Amino acid sequence: MFADYLLLLFATEPRRAKAIYNVCRGRRTVSTLFAGLTYQQLAWLDSWHGVPLAKFEAAAQTLIAAGWLQAPTDGYLALTAAGQAQQAELQQRLYQPVAWQQFRQADVRRFTALSQLALQVVSEYSHQTKRYYPVTTDPGVQATVKRWFRQWRKPMIVTQVVTELHAFLATLAPTQATIFMNSVTGYDFPGQTDQQLATAFKRTPVEILVMRKDLSCQLVAWLRQQPTGPLAALVKPLVKANPVSTSAWQTYQAFQQTADLSQIATQRRLKLSTVREHLLETAILTPGFPFETILTPELLAPLTAVFGESASVATWRFEQVQSVAPTLDFFCFRLYQIMRCQRATA
Amino acid sequence: MQQREIYQLLKQKYGFDEFRPGQYEVIAALLTHQDVLAVLPTGTGKSLIYQFVGTVMPGLVVVVSPLISLMQDQVARLNYQGEKAVAALTSQVDFGTRQATLNHLAQVKFLFVSPEMLKQTAVLTALQTVKIALFVVDEAHCISTWGPDFRPDYLGLGQLKQQLGQPLTLMLTATATAQVRQDIVTQLQVPTAKQVVYSVNRPNIYLAVEQVSNEAAKRERLQQLVTTVATPAIVYFSSKKQTDLIAEWLRQTTGLRVAAYHAGLSAEDRFKIQQQFMTGQLDVICATSAFGMGINKADIRMVVHYHLPTTLADYVQEIGRAGRDGQQSLAMLLYAPGDEQLVRNLNELTAASTTQIQNDYQRFQHQQTPPDELAAVLQFYWEHQYSVAQVEALFTERQQQKQRELQQLLAYVQTTTCRRATLLAHFGEPKPSHTATCCQSAGSSLPLETLGLQAATKVEQTPITSWETLLDQLFLQKI
Ligand SMILES: [Zn+2]
């Protein structure tokens, strides 16, 4: 069940439920991203894109009803003792995705749609069939695959695609490879649904769904390493150049020239608050962000004095440092939190 | 265009020598610029009509269609038949793609669109810039059955058509009583449209109804039916949950290849199930009524209704998916006392009390956005200057109409005379002569042998194929 996977995202210390849902739904606000960072869940960013908030809320309700989650304060959820045991059991039993960080680095959903049609087109071509029902009627996907096929359509395309696929599938556990191929649509083979695969492999349909999303991520990761074949060509334009939005990236570029944020604001015609938001977003999503450019030793001193010994970043309160350094602003506090998270995991 | 040329084109483009019943008559009328309302039984190739006309006449063919899944099926089928310039505007297509379609309308030949999408300014404006060869309303009975209290944008189609410069119009449906036909031509403002009406009778479908005492007995009877009667079969349910549960139960207990199909599935899974069914890899599909509208499978031997359909017209349409190849087939309706309550519950979903209507009018006057589906329906009437009293009368009339339709359906279920005669009388058609392969009289057993519909040996559920084998099968390497 979907709720099983949701339970995996909670801990015994209370977590902001909506932030967790929004991480999964790919909402990239600073507060959502920050929650994802502190809960170490950025790999889940965008993994359940398009799933309505209501579905998460309903799933959480079933977990509360089962006695696995409790709501200590409004908006927060935490594992109960029984929930902790259940979570441990699920971690053993449920399929655990391994490559979901690709959701952040490439447009995996688009790739899934494109590759599905591309594999069908090549399969039908190899059997010399011209008439078949396309697996998707999305005109955008059809047009892209059509262009791709025209570009690669040489006698060798079938061999090339099979070589690529075979090499990728050989890196997987046999069950994974079998599930991957059985869900493919091709000549005289519509492919199996998640429900059918779930029955055959004694898993739940949601597990199969998670597995297939993960297989798409794994394929994307693999193709990025083997960039010469036709399938890799489908991935290439979908790899994100920057980990953050274009606008935030431009702010970051300017920041690398000058640490004067007001100057950046004037130059980019943005509000100072927006510049700060951009930098926080970048700091969360970019390894090696130069925190010390902003957090000078004078600013760091009170922060280290108050929080230096405490590792549970999510429990710090701004008021704690404000009482000893009244002029320090929230932006610096948040940036320091991000720095500590980044360096703790690094 | 001369008759000879029409037949030449049929041969040349579609490879047929003959039209199916009704096709020629409708095409010939359209080619002389006459609007047509065509009532042709399911499986008579209604889409060939607008495809054909689209080929002959310059300009865009706009097809108004009620369901996203149906539009996707239609686009896929046209793609399959080699029509490239086909597009659908649905809420499932992302904004950019929709915009791209609208910007390149001149390159599109067939455009599928829902009434809700059609009324959007961007869509209307784009359509006003191109020549419309033909305006098709598919499943046109929806105007009468869904318009008043479920999807009022169906009632706005007449006005939209006017804004598009009154293009040549084709209204298509598989079943329509005289009253429904009247509704259609009135709403679409084409009172002089030529009406081409073919009998809804499908003599090769044996009509059966069996009464069972309760739910458990019904399940058991269904299990017997799918194991003793020839397949492929469709079993219709009115709830998504039941569809899933019983599909799984049948799969486990009969060893048949069974799958569930309903609107809750992803587009990908819907595609896979449809294709598995089309290519003979499934014996039984358990489905909600959305399944089959776009399906073109000729050899379906049995259609079972596990729950009552909503109306006799729906029933005729749904059982019409059986036996398109002309071979003997079976329509079975399983009825347990109290089943009609499900239909009443469904009907009540679209009901509205006087207070609700009055309150919603207040809401509209305060310029608040509609909070729920009912309000969204009522919004249409307020925007079109209806009075509260008019809307009340309309909703009351619609509920009464649904009551009458349910009574007519129950009359069919409970009749002690010829079922086919009862059914045809509803559509104003003459009484046929009853034969041994016509219908099952109350309480008698199914003459499977006479019908030649005994189950064949079952195919084993397919085991999972290894990935290496599949790779070889799917990609024949012709180097
Ligand atoms: Zn009879």
mmCIF file with all atom_site columns, N, CA and C in Angstrom, chain B residues 135-179:
data_model
loop_
_atom_site.group_PDB
_atom_site.id
_atom_site.type_symbol
_atom_site.label_atom_id
_atom_site.label_alt_id
_atom_site.label_comp_id
_atom_site.label_asym_id
_atom_site.label_entity_id
_atom_site.label_seq_id
_atom_site.pdbx_PDB_ins_code
_atom_site.Cartn_x
_atom_site.Cartn_y
_atom_site.Cartn_z
_atom_site.occupancy
_atom_site.B_iso_or_equiv
_atom_site.pdbx_formal_charge
_atom_site.auth_seq_id
_atom_site.auth_comp_id
_atom_site.auth_asym_id
_atom_site.auth_atom_id
_atom_site.pdbx_PDB_model_num
ATOM 1   N N  . PHE B 1 135 ? -18.343 19.144 -37.973 1.00 0.00 ? 135 PHE B N  1
ATOM 2   C CA . PHE B 1 135 ? -18.441 19.213 -36.521 1.00 0.00 ? 135 PHE B CA 1
ATOM 3   C C  . PHE B 1 135 ? -19.194 17.962 -36.077 1.00 0.00 ? 135 PHE B C  1
ATOM 4   N N  . VAL B 1 136 ? -18.488 17.090 -35.373 1.00 0.00 ? 136 VAL B N  1
ATOM 5   C CA . VAL B 1 136 ? -19.090 15.807 -35.008 1.00 0.00 ? 136 VAL B CA 1
ATOM 6   C C  . VAL B 1 136 ? -19.382 15.785 -33.511 1.00 0.00 ? 136 VAL B C  1
ATOM 7   N N  . VAL B 1 137 ? -20.584 15.386 -33.147 1.00 0.00 ? 137 VAL B N  1
ATOM 8   C CA . VAL B 1 137 ? -20.863 15.150 -31.735 1.00 0.00 ? 137 VAL B CA 1
ATOM 9   C C  . VAL B 1 137 ? -21.003 13.645 -31.563 1.00 0.00 ? 137 VAL B C  1
ATOM 10  N N  . ASP B 1 138 ? -19.974 13.032 -30.988 1.00 0.00 ? 138 ASP B N  1
ATOM 11  C CA . ASP B 1 138 ? -19.982 11.583 -30.786 1.00 0.00 ? 138 ASP B CA 1
ATOM 12  C C  . ASP B 1 138 ? -20.743 11.288 -29.497 1.00 0.00 ? 138 ASP B C  1
ATOM 13  N N  . GLU B 1 139 ? -21.355 10.117 -29.432 1.00 0.00 ? 139 GLU B N  1
ATOM 14  C CA . GLU B 1 139 ? -22.164 9.754  -28.260 1.00 0.00 ? 139 GLU B CA 1
ATOM 15  C C  . GLU B 1 139 ? -23.162 10.887 -27.969 1.00 0.00 ? 139 GLU B C  1
ATOM 16  N N  . ALA B 1 140 ? -23.865 11.306 -29.039 1.00 0.00 ? 140 ALA B N  1
ATOM 17  C CA . ALA B 1 140 ? -24.695 12.509 -28.950 1.00 0.00 ? 140 ALA B CA 1
ATOM 18  C C  . ALA B 1 140 ? -25.832 12.384 -27.933 1.00 0.00 ? 140 ALA B C  1
ATOM 19  N N  . HIS B 1 141 ? -26.196 11.165 -27.546 1.00 0.00 ? 141 HIS B N  1
ATOM 20  C CA . HIS B 1 141 ? -27.254 11.017 -26.539 1.00 0.00 ? 141 HIS B CA 1
ATOM 21  C C  . HIS B 1 141 ? -26.856 11.651 -25.208 1.00 0.00 ? 141 HIS B C  1
ATOM 22  N N  . CYS B 1 142 ? -25.543 11.864 -25.001 1.00 0.00 ? 142 CYS B N  1
ATOM 23  C CA . CYS B 1 142 ? -25.079 12.519 -23.765 1.00 0.00 ? 142 CYS B CA 1
ATOM 24  C C  . CYS B 1 142 ? -25.715 13.894 -23.597 1.00 0.00 ? 142 CYS B C  1
ATOM 25  N N  . ILE B 1 143 ? -26.035 14.547 -24.727 1.00 0.00 ? 143 ILE B N  1
ATOM 26  C CA . ILE B 1 143 ? -26.680 15.851 -24.665 1.00 0.00 ? 143 ILE B CA 1
ATOM 27  C C  . ILE B 1 143 ? -27.960 15.750 -23.844 1.00 0.00 ? 143 ILE B C  1
ATOM 28  N N  . SER B 1 144 ? -28.693 14.676 -24.089 1.00 0.00 ? 144 SER B N  1
ATOM 29  C CA . SER B 1 144 ? -29.966 14.508 -23.410 1.00 0.00 ? 144 SER B CA 1
ATOM 30  C C  . SER B 1 144 ? -29.811 13.867 -22.034 1.00 0.00 ? 144 SER B C  1
ATOM 31  N N  . THR B 1 145 ? -28.873 12.888 -21.912 1.00 0.00 ? 145 THR B N  1
ATOM 32  C CA . THR B 1 145 ? -28.795 12.135 -20.663 1.00 0.00 ? 145 THR B CA 1
ATOM 33  C C  . THR B 1 145 ? -27.861 12.753 -19.644 1.00 0.00 ? 145 THR B C  1
ATOM 34  N N  . TRP B 1 146 ? -26.821 13.431 -20.101 1.00 0.00 ? 146 TRP B N  1
ATOM 35  C CA . TRP B 1 146 ? -25.867 14.026 -19.162 1.00 0.00 ? 146 TRP B CA 1
ATOM 36  C C  . TRP B 1 146 ? -26.033 15.527 -19.044 1.00 0.00 ? 146 TRP B C  1
ATOM 37  N N  . GLY B 1 147 ? -26.551 16.140 -20.129 1.00 0.00 ? 147 GLY B N  1
ATOM 38  C CA . GLY B 1 147 ? -26.625 17.594 -20.177 1.00 0.00 ? 147 GLY B CA 1
ATOM 39  C C  . GLY B 1 147 ? -27.280 18.244 -18.969 1.00 0.00 ? 147 GLY B C  1
ATOM 40  N N  . PRO B 1 148 ? -28.540 17.922 -18.685 1.00 0.00 ? 148 PRO B N  1
ATOM 41  C CA . PRO B 1 148 ? -29.277 18.736 -17.722 1.00 0.00 ? 148 PRO B CA 1
ATOM 42  C C  . PRO B 1 148 ? -28.683 18.794 -16.310 1.00 0.00 ? 148 PRO B C  1
ATOM 43  N N  . ASP B 1 149 ? -28.189 17.671 -15.767 1.00 0.00 ? 149 ASP B N  1
ATOM 44  C CA . ASP B 1 149 ? -27.813 17.719 -14.359 1.00 0.00 ? 149 ASP B CA 1
ATOM 45  C C  . ASP B 1 149 ? -26.413 17.177 -14.075 1.00 0.00 ? 149 ASP B C  1
ATOM 46  N N  . PHE B 1 150 ? -25.611 16.910 -15.111 1.00 0.00 ? 150 PHE B N  1
ATOM 47  C CA . PHE B 1 150 ? -24.306 16.329 -14.868 1.00 0.00 ? 150 PHE B CA 1
ATOM 48  C C  . PHE B 1 150 ? -23.220 17.110 -15.608 1.00 0.00 ? 150 PHE B C  1
ATOM 49  N N  . ARG B 1 151 ? -23.403 17.268 -16.915 1.00 0.00 ? 151 ARG B N  1
ATOM 50  C CA . ARG B 1 151 ? -22.414 18.034 -17.678 1.00 0.00 ? 151 ARG B CA 1
ATOM 51  C C  . ARG B 1 151 ? -23.125 19.035 -18.567 1.00 0.00 ? 151 ARG B C  1
ATOM 52  N N  . PRO B 1 152 ? -23.517 20.167 -17.962 1.00 0.00 ? 152 PRO B N  1
ATOM 53  C CA . PRO B 1 152 ? -24.334 21.127 -18.707 1.00 0.00 ? 152 PRO B CA 1
ATOM 54  C C  . PRO B 1 152 ? -23.623 21.728 -19.908 1.00 0.00 ? 152 PRO B C  1
ATOM 55  N N  . ASP B 1 153 ? -22.298 21.613 -19.975 1.00 0.00 ? 153 ASP B N  1
ATOM 56  C CA . ASP B 1 153 ? -21.622 22.151 -21.151 1.00 0.00 ? 153 ASP B CA 1
ATOM 57  C C  . ASP B 1 153 ? -22.104 21.456 -22.420 1.00 0.00 ? 153 ASP B C  1
ATOM 58  N N  . TYR B 1 154 ? -22.705 20.273 -22.249 1.00 0.00 ? 154 TYR B N  1
ATOM 59  C CA . TYR B 1 154 ? -23.335 19.633 -23.393 1.00 0.00 ? 154 TYR B CA 1
ATOM 60  C C  . TYR B 1 154 ? -24.479 20.479 -23.934 1.00 0.00 ? 154 TYR B C  1
ATOM 61  N N  . LEU B 1 155 ? -25.141 21.208 -23.019 1.00 0.00 ? 155 LEU B N  1
ATOM 62  C CA . LEU B 1 155 ? -26.246 22.053 -23.456 1.00 0.00 ? 155 LEU B CA 1
ATOM 63  C C  . LEU B 1 155 ? -25.753 23.327 -24.130 1.00 0.00 ? 155 LEU B C  1
ATOM 64  N N  . GLY B 1 156 ? -24.486 23.672 -23.897 1.00 0.00 ? 156 GLY B N  1
ATOM 65  C CA . GLY B 1 156 ? -23.939 24.877 -24.502 1.00 0.00 ? 156 GLY B CA 1
ATOM 66  C C  . GLY B 1 156 ? -23.393 24.642 -25.903 1.00 0.00 ? 156 GLY B C  1
ATOM 67  N N  . LEU B 1 157 ? -23.417 23.378 -26.352 1.00 0.00 ? 157 LEU B N  1
ATOM 68  C CA . LEU B 1 157 ? -22.808 23.047 -27.651 1.00 0.00 ? 157 LEU B CA 1
ATOM 69  C C  . LEU B 1 157 ? -23.447 23.796 -28.816 1.00 0.00 ? 157 LEU B C  1
ATOM 70  N N  . GLY B 1 158 ? -24.776 23.973 -28.751 1.00 0.00 ? 158 GLY B N  1
ATOM 71  C CA . GLY B 1 158 ? -25.484 24.650 -29.835 1.00 0.00 ? 158 GLY B CA 1
ATOM 72  C C  . GLY B 1 158 ? -24.925 26.051 -30.032 1.00 0.00 ? 158 GLY B C  1
ATOM 73  N N  . GLN B 1 159 ? -24.749 26.749 -28.897 1.00 0.00 ? 159 GLN B N  1
ATOM 74  C CA . GLN B 1 159 ? -24.238 28.112 -28.950 1.00 0.00 ? 159 GLN B CA 1
ATOM 75  C C  . GLN B 1 159 ? -22.792 28.151 -29.459 1.00 0.00 ? 159 GLN B C  1
ATOM 76  N N  . LEU B 1 160 ? -21.980 27.205 -28.978 1.00 0.00 ? 160 LEU B N  1
ATOM 77  C CA . LEU B 1 160 ? -20.580 27.155 -29.413 1.00 0.00 ? 160 LEU B CA 1
ATOM 78  C C  . LEU B 1 160 ? -20.504 26.929 -30.917 1.00 0.00 ? 160 LEU B C  1
ATOM 79  N N  . LYS B 1 161 ? -21.392 26.069 -31.394 1.00 0.00 ? 161 LYS B N  1
ATOM 80  C CA . LYS B 1 161 ? -21.419 25.759 -32.807 1.00 0.00 ? 161 LYS B CA 1
ATOM 81  C C  . LYS B 1 161 ? -21.714 27.027 -33.623 1.00 0.00 ? 161 LYS B C  1
ATOM 82  N N  . GLN B 1 162 ? -22.601 27.849 -33.068 1.00 0.00 ? 162 GLN B N  1
ATOM 83  C CA . GLN B 1 162 ? -22.936 29.109 -33.714 1.00 0.00 ? 162 GLN B CA 1
ATOM 84  C C  . GLN B 1 162 ? -21.686 30.008 -33.788 1.00 0.00 ? 162 GLN B C  1
ATOM 85  N N  . GLN B 1 163 ? -20.939 30.045 -32.665 1.00 0.00 ? 163 GLN B N  1
ATOM 86  C CA . GLN B 1 163 ? -19.724 30.868 -32.638 1.00 0.00 ? 163 GLN B CA 1
ATOM 87  C C  . GLN B 1 163 ? -18.679 30.365 -33.621 1.00 0.00 ? 163 GLN B C  1
ATOM 88  N N  . LEU B 1 164 ? -18.818 29.103 -34.001 1.00 0.00 ? 164 LEU B N  1
ATOM 89  C CA . LEU B 1 164 ? -17.879 28.548 -34.975 1.00 0.00 ? 164 LEU B CA 1
ATOM 90  C C  . LEU B 1 164 ? -18.413 28.669 -36.396 1.00 0.00 ? 164 LEU B C  1
ATOM 91  N N  . GLY B 1 165 ? -19.478 29.460 -36.559 1.00 0.00 ? 165 GLY B N  1
ATOM 92  C CA . GLY B 1 165 ? -20.005 29.715 -37.889 1.00 0.00 ? 165 GLY B CA 1
ATOM 93  C C  . GLY B 1 165 ? -20.866 28.584 -38.426 1.00 0.00 ? 165 GLY B C  1
ATOM 94  N N  . GLN B 1 166 ? -21.617 27.933 -37.562 1.00 0.00 ? 166 GLN B N  1
ATOM 95  C CA . GLN B 1 166 ? -22.544 26.859 -37.955 1.00 0.00 ? 166 GLN B CA 1
ATOM 96  C C  . GLN B 1 166 ? -21.941 25.872 -38.958 1.00 0.00 ? 166 GLN B C  1
ATOM 97  N N  . PRO B 1 167 ? -20.900 25.164 -38.578 1.00 0.00 ? 167 PRO B N  1
ATOM 98  C CA . PRO B 1 167 ? -20.330 24.185 -39.514 1.00 0.00 ? 167 PRO B CA 1
ATOM 99  C C  . PRO B 1 167 ? -21.281 23.009 -39.746 1.00 0.00 ? 167 PRO B C  1
ATOM 100 N N  . LEU B 1 168 ? -21.017 22.293 -40.803 1.00 0.00 ? 168 LEU B N  1
ATOM 101 C CA . LEU B 1 168 ? -21.762 21.074 -41.114 1.00 0.00 ? 168 LEU B CA 1
ATOM 102 C C  . LEU B 1 168 ? -21.660 20.138 -39.904 1.00 0.00 ? 168 LEU B C  1
ATOM 103 N N  . THR B 1 169 ? -22.811 19.574 -39.496 1.00 0.00 ? 169 THR B N  1
ATOM 104 C CA . THR B 1 169 ? -22.831 18.848 -38.234 1.00 0.00 ? 169 THR B CA 1
ATOM 105 C C  . THR B 1 169 ? -23.265 17.395 -38.394 1.00 0.00 ? 169 THR B C  1
ATOM 106 N N  . LEU B 1 170 ? -22.523 16.513 -37.730 1.00 0.00 ? 170 LEU B N  1
ATOM 107 C CA . LEU B 1 170 ? -22.890 15.102 -37.685 1.00 0.00 ? 170 LEU B CA 1
ATOM 108 C C  . LEU B 1 170 ? -23.049 14.699 -36.232 1.00 0.00 ? 170 LEU B C  1
ATOM 109 N N  . MET B 1 171 ? -24.237 14.160 -35.889 1.00 0.00 ? 171 MET B N  1
ATOM 110 C CA . MET B 1 171 ? -24.481 13.692 -34.532 1.00 0.00 ? 171 MET B CA 1
ATOM 111 C C  . MET B 1 171 ? -24.552 12.180 -34.568 1.00 0.00 ? 171 MET B C  1
ATOM 112 N N  . LEU B 1 172 ? -23.732 11.539 -33.736 1.00 0.00 ? 172 LEU B N  1
ATOM 113 C CA . LEU B 1 172 ? -23.644 10.084 -33.773 1.00 0.00 ? 172 LEU B CA 1
ATOM 114 C C  . LEU B 1 172 ? -24.070 9.471  -32.453 1.00 0.00 ? 172 LEU B C  1
ATOM 115 N N  . THR B 1 173 ? -24.857 8.439  -32.513 1.00 0.00 ? 173 THR B N  1
ATOM 116 C CA . THR B 1 173 ? -25.163 7.694  -31.302 1.00 0.00 ? 173 THR B CA 1
ATOM 117 C C  . THR B 1 173 ? -25.571 6.275  -31.684 1.00 0.00 ? 173 THR B C  1
ATOM 118 N N  . ALA B 1 174 ? -25.468 5.371  -30.723 1.00 0.00 ? 174 ALA B N  1
ATOM 119 C CA . ALA B 1 174 ? -25.845 3.986  -31.005 1.00 0.00 ? 174 ALA B CA 1
ATOM 120 C C  . ALA B 1 174 ? -27.282 3.721  -30.602 1.00 0.00 ? 174 ALA B C  1
ATOM 121 N N  . THR B 1 175 ? -27.757 4.459  -29.611 1.00 0.00 ? 175 THR B N  1
ATOM 122 C CA . THR B 1 175 ? -29.137 4.244  -29.171 1.00 0.00 ? 175 THR B CA 1
ATOM 123 C C  . THR B 1 175 ? -29.769 5.568  -28.829 1.00 0.00 ? 175 THR B C  1
ATOM 124 N N  . ALA B 1 176 ? -30.960 5.781  -29.318 1.00 0.00 ? 176 ALA B N  1
ATOM 125 C CA . ALA B 1 176 ? -31.674 6.983  -28.932 1.00 0.00 ? 176 ALA B CA 1
ATOM 126 C C  . ALA B 1 176 ? -33.161 6.781  -29.177 1.00 0.00 ? 176 ALA B C  1
ATOM 127 N N  . THR B 1 177 ? -33.954 7.035  -28.163 1.00 0.00 ? 177 THR B N  1
ATOM 128 C CA . THR B 1 177 ? -35.399 7.006  -28.345 1.00 0.00 ? 177 THR B CA 1
ATOM 129 C C  . THR B 1 177 ? -35.783 8.261  -29.117 1.00 0.00 ? 177 THR B C  1
ATOM 130 N N  . ALA B 1 178 ? -37.037 8.296  -29.571 1.00 0.00 ? 178 ALA B N  1
ATOM 131 C CA . ALA B 1 178 ? -37.506 9.452  -30.331 1.00 0.00 ? 178 ALA B CA 1
ATOM 132 C C  . ALA B 1 178 ? -37.333 10.730 -29.516 1.00 0.00 ? 178 ALA B C  1
ATOM 133 N N  . GLN B 1 179 ? -37.607 10.637 -28.225 1.00 0.00 ? 179 GLN B N  1
ATOM 134 C CA . GLN B 1 179 ? -37.484 11.792 -27.333 1.00 0.00 ? 179 GLN B CA 1
ATOM 135 C C  . GLN B 1 179 ? -36.038 12.308 -27.294 1.00 0.00 ? 179 GLN B C  1
#
